[in-house]
Amino acid sequence: MPGNCMNSTSSLFGPSPDTYWGQYEEISKYNVHLNFLERMWAAWYAYMQNDVLATGILSFVMHEVVYFGRSLPWIIIGRIPYFQKYKIQNQKVPTVQEQWKCAKLVLLSHFTVELPQIWLFHPMCLYFGLDTGVPFPSLLTMALQIAVFFVIEDAGHYWLHRALHWGPLYKNIHKIHHQYSAPFGLAAEYASPIEVMLLGIPTVGTPILWCAITGNLHILTMYTWILLRLFQAIDAHSGYEFPWSLHHFLPVWAGAQHHDVHHEKFIGNYSSSFRWWDKLMDTEAGFEAQKRRRERRMIKEGKKIQ
């Protein structure tokens, strides 16, 4: 009886040690050097008592919240007439029915293809030596590593995406993604399960390879990288080009205009984040690219005549 009284008294003045916030208070008490986010992170793993489950739930919830949360502003923008002037293919506006159909297939893919793989994520992290504890790495370390990931992933994505436009692969795998010739945010992951896994290799494999070589990578950096890559993919499929779009300030950035042409023409512009692979391999799409090719061909033919 006294024990029960003591437990009920402690619950009046603070959270039970069995709850998440109880774990947070315990960790805060003995780890004053950790910041608020680090304490929250440590408390989550302590509360779950199962690292595989803790990482799995965190990964899946994070992915869903960011994917649909980032897509929502584009859905809202699509219903506001003022933004119509920024629509790249303004004669093709997705209907509510099209977006709902797309969202259902994406959700099905997330639960049947991505969710089972996510449960393998924590064992994979441990196998390759990713740090999952606290403290977190510095922002500078994270920024430098993520910058490298963007460059390497872009190369891998270019060649895999280009391969998916080869006849049999396009017909049997990639054609689903090209159902919408005027893309919208939700359609970023509207694809066959095989394509989701194939194009996911550079996204997940790049940081894993980095960790295998350097032995220096925190799972938080990987999470941040994947979130930024999600933002990039959704924005590239948004179908909107603004005066403040990033490629106006960073010319090598691909952006929505670059990828929108790919969906419209069904060929060229295979890169994910940057423009240099398409420029180097002469696979740029669109009127300006065709004009440059014609000019080069005319110069070449002129030299032959001389």
Coordinates of C-alpha atoms in Angstrom, one line a residue:
M1 CA 0.0 0.0 0.0
P2 CA 2.7 2.6 0.9
G3 CA 4.4 1.7 -2.4
N4 CA 1.2 2.4 -4.3
C5 CA 0.8 5.7 -2.5
M6 CA 4.4 6.7 -3.4
N7 CA 3.8 5.8 -7.1
S8 CA 0.5 7.9 -7.2
T9 CA 2.2 10.8 -5.5
S10 CA 5.2 10.8 -7.9
S11 CA 2.8 10.8 -10.9
L12 CA 1.1 13.9 -9.5
F13 CA 4.4 15.9 -9.6
G14 CA 6.0 14.4 -12.7
P15 CA 5.7 11.9 -15.5
S16 CA 6.0 8.2 -14.7
P17 CA 9.4 6.7 -15.7
D18 CA 7.5 4.3 -17.9
T19 CA 6.3 7.1 -20.2
Y20 CA 8.3 8.8 -22.9
W21 CA 8.5 12.1 -20.9
G22 CA 9.6 10.1 -17.9
Q23 CA 12.5 8.8 -19.8
Y24 CA 13.2 12.3 -21.1
E25 CA 13.4 13.6 -17.5
E26 CA 15.7 10.7 -16.4
I27 CA 18.1 11.3 -19.3
S28 CA 18.0 15.1 -18.8
K29 CA 18.9 14.6 -15.1
Y30 CA 22.2 12.7 -15.9
N31 CA 23.1 14.1 -19.3
V32 CA 23.1 17.9 -18.9
H33 CA 25.6 18.3 -21.7
L34 CA 23.0 17.1 -24.3
N35 CA 20.8 19.6 -26.0
F36 CA 17.0 19.4 -26.2
L37 CA 16.8 17.4 -29.5
E38 CA 19.5 15.0 -28.4
R39 CA 17.6 14.3 -25.1
M40 CA 14.4 13.7 -27.1
W41 CA 16.3 11.3 -29.4
A42 CA 17.8 9.4 -26.5
A43 CA 14.5 9.3 -24.7
W44 CA 12.7 7.8 -27.7
Y45 CA 15.1 4.9 -27.9
A46 CA 15.1 4.4 -24.1
Y47 CA 11.3 4.4 -24.1
M48 CA 10.9 2.0 -27.0
Q49 CA 13.3 -0.6 -25.6
N50 CA 13.6 -2.0 -29.1
D51 CA 16.0 -0.2 -31.5
V52 CA 14.8 -1.9 -34.6
L53 CA 11.2 -0.8 -33.8
A54 CA 12.2 2.7 -32.7
T55 CA 14.2 3.3 -36.0
G56 CA 11.5 1.7 -38.1
I57 CA 8.6 3.8 -36.7
L58 CA 10.6 7.0 -36.8
S59 CA 11.7 6.4 -40.4
F60 CA 8.2 5.5 -41.7
V61 CA 6.4 8.3 -39.9
M62 CA 9.0 10.9 -40.9
H63 CA 8.8 9.8 -44.5
E64 CA 5.0 10.0 -44.6
V65 CA 4.7 13.3 -42.8
V66 CA 7.3 15.0 -45.0
Y67 CA 6.1 13.4 -48.3
F68 CA 2.4 14.4 -47.9
G69 CA 3.2 17.5 -45.8
R70 CA 5.4 18.8 -48.6
S71 CA 2.9 17.9 -51.3
L72 CA 0.0 19.7 -49.6
P73 CA 1.2 23.3 -50.4
W74 CA 1.4 22.3 -54.1
I75 CA -2.2 21.0 -54.0
I76 CA -3.3 24.3 -52.4
I77 CA -1.4 26.4 -54.9
G78 CA -3.0 24.5 -57.7
R79 CA -6.4 25.7 -56.5
I80 CA -5.4 29.4 -56.3
P81 CA -5.9 31.2 -59.6
Y82 CA -3.1 33.7 -58.9
F83 CA -0.4 31.0 -59.2
Q84 CA -1.7 29.8 -62.6
K85 CA 0.7 32.2 -64.3
Y86 CA 3.6 30.2 -62.8
K87 CA 2.3 26.8 -64.0
I88 CA 4.8 25.5 -66.6
Q89 CA 2.2 23.5 -68.5
N90 CA -0.7 25.8 -67.6
Q91 CA -3.1 24.1 -70.0
K92 CA -2.8 20.9 -68.0
V93 CA -4.0 21.2 -64.4
P94 CA -4.5 18.0 -62.5
T95 CA -8.0 17.3 -61.3
V96 CA -8.9 16.4 -57.7
Q97 CA -9.7 12.9 -58.9
E98 CA -6.3 12.5 -60.6
Q99 CA -4.5 13.6 -57.4
W100 CA -6.6 11.3 -55.2
K101 CA -5.9 8.3 -57.5
C102 CA -2.2 9.2 -57.4
A103 CA -2.2 9.5 -53.6
K104 CA -3.9 6.1 -53.2
L105 CA -1.3 4.3 -55.3
V106 CA 1.6 6.1 -53.6
L107 CA 0.2 5.1 -50.1
L108 CA -0.2 1.5 -51.3
S109 CA 3.4 1.6 -52.5
H110 CA 4.6 3.1 -49.2
F111 CA 2.9 0.4 -47.1
T112 CA 3.6 -2.6 -49.3
V113 CA 7.1 -1.8 -50.8
E114 CA 8.8 0.7 -48.5
L115 CA 7.5 -0.3 -45.1
P116 CA 8.8 -3.8 -45.2
Q117 CA 12.2 -2.5 -46.2
I118 CA 12.3 0.1 -43.4
W119 CA 12.3 -2.7 -40.8
L120 CA 15.7 -3.7 -42.2
F121 CA 17.0 -0.2 -41.9
H122 CA 18.3 -0.3 -38.3
P123 CA 20.2 -3.7 -38.7
M124 CA 21.7 -2.3 -41.9
C125 CA 22.8 0.8 -40.1
L126 CA 24.5 -1.2 -37.4
Y127 CA 26.2 -3.5 -40.0
F128 CA 27.7 -0.6 -41.8
G129 CA 28.6 1.3 -38.7
L130 CA 26.2 4.2 -38.7
D131 CA 26.1 6.0 -35.4
T132 CA 22.6 6.0 -33.9
G133 CA 23.4 7.5 -30.5
V134 CA 24.0 11.0 -29.0
P135 CA 25.5 13.6 -29.3
F136 CA 24.7 14.5 -32.8
P137 CA 27.4 15.5 -35.4
S138 CA 28.0 19.2 -36.0
L139 CA 26.0 21.1 -38.6
L140 CA 29.1 21.7 -40.7
T141 CA 29.9 17.9 -40.8
M142 CA 26.3 17.2 -41.8
A143 CA 26.2 19.9 -44.4
L144 CA 29.5 18.7 -46.1
Q145 CA 28.4 15.1 -46.1
I146 CA 24.9 15.9 -47.5
A147 CA 26.5 18.0 -50.3
V148 CA 28.6 15.0 -51.3
F149 CA 25.5 12.8 -51.2
F150 CA 23.6 15.1 -53.6
V151 CA 26.5 15.0 -56.1
I152 CA 26.9 11.2 -56.0
E153 CA 23.2 10.4 -56.0
D154 CA 22.7 12.7 -59.0
A155 CA 25.2 10.7 -61.0
G156 CA 23.6 7.3 -60.0
H157 CA 20.1 8.6 -60.7
Y158 CA 21.1 9.9 -64.1
W159 CA 22.3 6.6 -65.4
L160 CA 19.6 4.5 -63.8
H161 CA 16.9 6.9 -65.0
R162 CA 18.3 6.9 -68.5
A163 CA 18.4 3.1 -68.5
L164 CA 14.7 3.1 -67.6
H165 CA 14.0 4.9 -70.8
W166 CA 15.3 1.9 -72.8
G167 CA 12.4 0.2 -74.7
P168 CA 11.6 -2.9 -72.6
L169 CA 12.4 -1.2 -69.3
Y170 CA 10.3 1.8 -70.1
K171 CA 7.4 -0.3 -71.3
N172 CA 7.4 -2.7 -68.3
I173 CA 8.6 -0.4 -65.4
H174 CA 9.0 3.3 -66.0
K175 CA 5.9 4.0 -68.1
I176 CA 3.7 4.1 -65.0
H177 CA 5.6 7.2 -63.7
H178 CA 5.0 8.9 -67.1
Q179 CA 1.3 8.6 -66.9
Y180 CA 1.2 12.3 -66.0
S181 CA 2.8 14.4 -68.8
A182 CA 2.3 17.4 -66.6
P183 CA 3.6 16.3 -63.2
F184 CA 2.4 17.5 -59.8
G185 CA 4.0 17.2 -56.3
L186 CA 2.2 14.0 -55.2
A187 CA 3.4 12.2 -58.4
A188 CA 7.1 12.2 -57.3
E189 CA 6.8 8.6 -56.0
Y190 CA 4.0 7.5 -58.4
A191 CA 5.9 4.6 -59.8
S192 CA 6.1 0.8 -60.1
P193 CA 7.6 -1.0 -57.0
I194 CA 10.6 -2.0 -59.1
E195 CA 11.3 1.6 -60.1
V196 CA 10.9 2.7 -56.4
M197 CA 13.6 0.2 -55.4
L198 CA 15.9 0.8 -58.4
L199 CA 16.0 4.6 -58.0
G200 CA 16.1 4.3 -54.2
I201 CA 19.5 2.6 -54.6
P202 CA 21.5 5.9 -55.1
T203 CA 19.5 7.7 -52.4
V204 CA 20.0 5.1 -49.7
G205 CA 23.2 3.5 -51.1
T206 CA 25.2 6.7 -51.3
P207 CA 25.3 7.4 -47.5
I208 CA 25.8 3.7 -46.8
L209 CA 28.8 3.6 -49.2
W210 CA 30.2 6.7 -47.6
C211 CA 29.9 5.1 -44.1
A212 CA 31.5 1.9 -45.3
I213 CA 34.5 3.8 -46.7
T214 CA 34.9 6.5 -44.0
G215 CA 33.3 4.9 -41.0
N216 CA 31.9 8.4 -40.2
L217 CA 28.1 8.9 -40.5
H218 CA 25.3 9.5 -38.1
I219 CA 21.8 8.3 -38.8
L220 CA 20.5 11.8 -38.3
T221 CA 22.6 13.0 -41.2
M222 CA 21.1 10.2 -43.3
Y223 CA 17.6 11.2 -42.2
T224 CA 18.3 14.9 -43.1
W225 CA 19.7 13.8 -46.5
I226 CA 16.6 11.7 -47.3
L227 CA 14.2 14.5 -46.2
L228 CA 16.0 17.0 -48.4
R229 CA 16.0 14.5 -51.3
L230 CA 12.2 14.1 -50.8
F231 CA 11.8 17.9 -50.9
Q232 CA 13.9 18.1 -54.1
A233 CA 11.9 15.3 -55.8
I234 CA 8.5 16.7 -54.8
D235 CA 9.5 20.3 -55.9
A236 CA 10.9 19.0 -59.2
H237 CA 7.5 17.4 -59.9
S238 CA 5.5 20.4 -58.7
G239 CA 4.9 21.8 -62.2
Y240 CA 5.6 25.4 -61.1
E241 CA 8.4 27.8 -62.1
F242 CA 8.8 30.9 -59.9
P243 CA 11.1 33.9 -60.2
W244 CA 12.5 32.9 -56.9
S245 CA 13.1 29.2 -57.9
L246 CA 16.5 28.0 -56.8
H247 CA 18.0 27.4 -60.3
H248 CA 17.8 31.2 -60.9
F249 CA 20.4 31.6 -58.1
L250 CA 22.2 28.3 -58.6
P251 CA 22.2 27.7 -62.4
V252 CA 23.4 24.1 -62.1
W253 CA 20.4 23.2 -60.0
A254 CA 17.8 21.2 -62.1
G255 CA 14.4 22.2 -60.5
A256 CA 10.9 21.9 -61.7
Q257 CA 11.4 23.5 -65.1
H258 CA 14.1 20.9 -66.0
H259 CA 12.1 17.9 -64.9
D260 CA 8.7 19.2 -66.3
V261 CA 10.2 19.2 -69.8
H262 CA 11.3 15.5 -69.2
H263 CA 7.6 14.6 -68.5
E264 CA 6.3 16.6 -71.4
K265 CA 8.8 15.3 -74.0
F266 CA 9.2 11.8 -72.4
I267 CA 12.9 11.9 -73.1
G268 CA 16.1 13.8 -71.9
N269 CA 16.7 15.7 -68.7
Y270 CA 17.4 12.5 -66.7
S271 CA 19.2 14.0 -63.7
S272 CA 17.6 14.5 -60.4
S273 CA 19.3 17.5 -58.7
F274 CA 21.8 19.1 -61.1
R275 CA 22.0 19.8 -64.9
W276 CA 25.6 18.9 -65.6
W277 CA 25.2 15.2 -66.5
D278 CA 22.5 16.1 -69.1
K279 CA 24.8 18.8 -70.5
L280 CA 27.9 16.6 -70.5
M281 CA 26.1 13.6 -72.2
D282 CA 24.0 15.9 -74.5
T283 CA 20.7 14.6 -73.2
E284 CA 19.1 18.0 -72.5
A285 CA 15.5 18.3 -73.5
G286 CA 13.4 21.2 -74.7
F287 CA 13.4 23.9 -77.4
E288 CA 16.7 25.7 -76.3
A289 CA 18.6 22.4 -76.2
Q290 CA 17.3 21.4 -79.7
K291 CA 18.3 24.9 -81.0
R292 CA 21.9 24.5 -79.6
R293 CA 22.1 21.0 -81.2
R294 CA 21.0 22.4 -84.6
E295 CA 23.6 25.2 -84.4
R296 CA 26.4 22.8 -83.5
R297 CA 25.3 20.5 -86.4
M298 CA 25.3 23.4 -88.9
I299 CA 28.7 24.5 -87.7
K300 CA 30.0 21.0 -88.1
E301 CA 28.5 20.6 -91.6
G302 CA 29.9 24.0 -92.6
K303 CA 33.4 22.9 -91.6
K304 CA 33.0 19.7 -93.7
I305 CA 32.1 21.7 -96.8
Q306 CA 35.1 23.9 -96.4

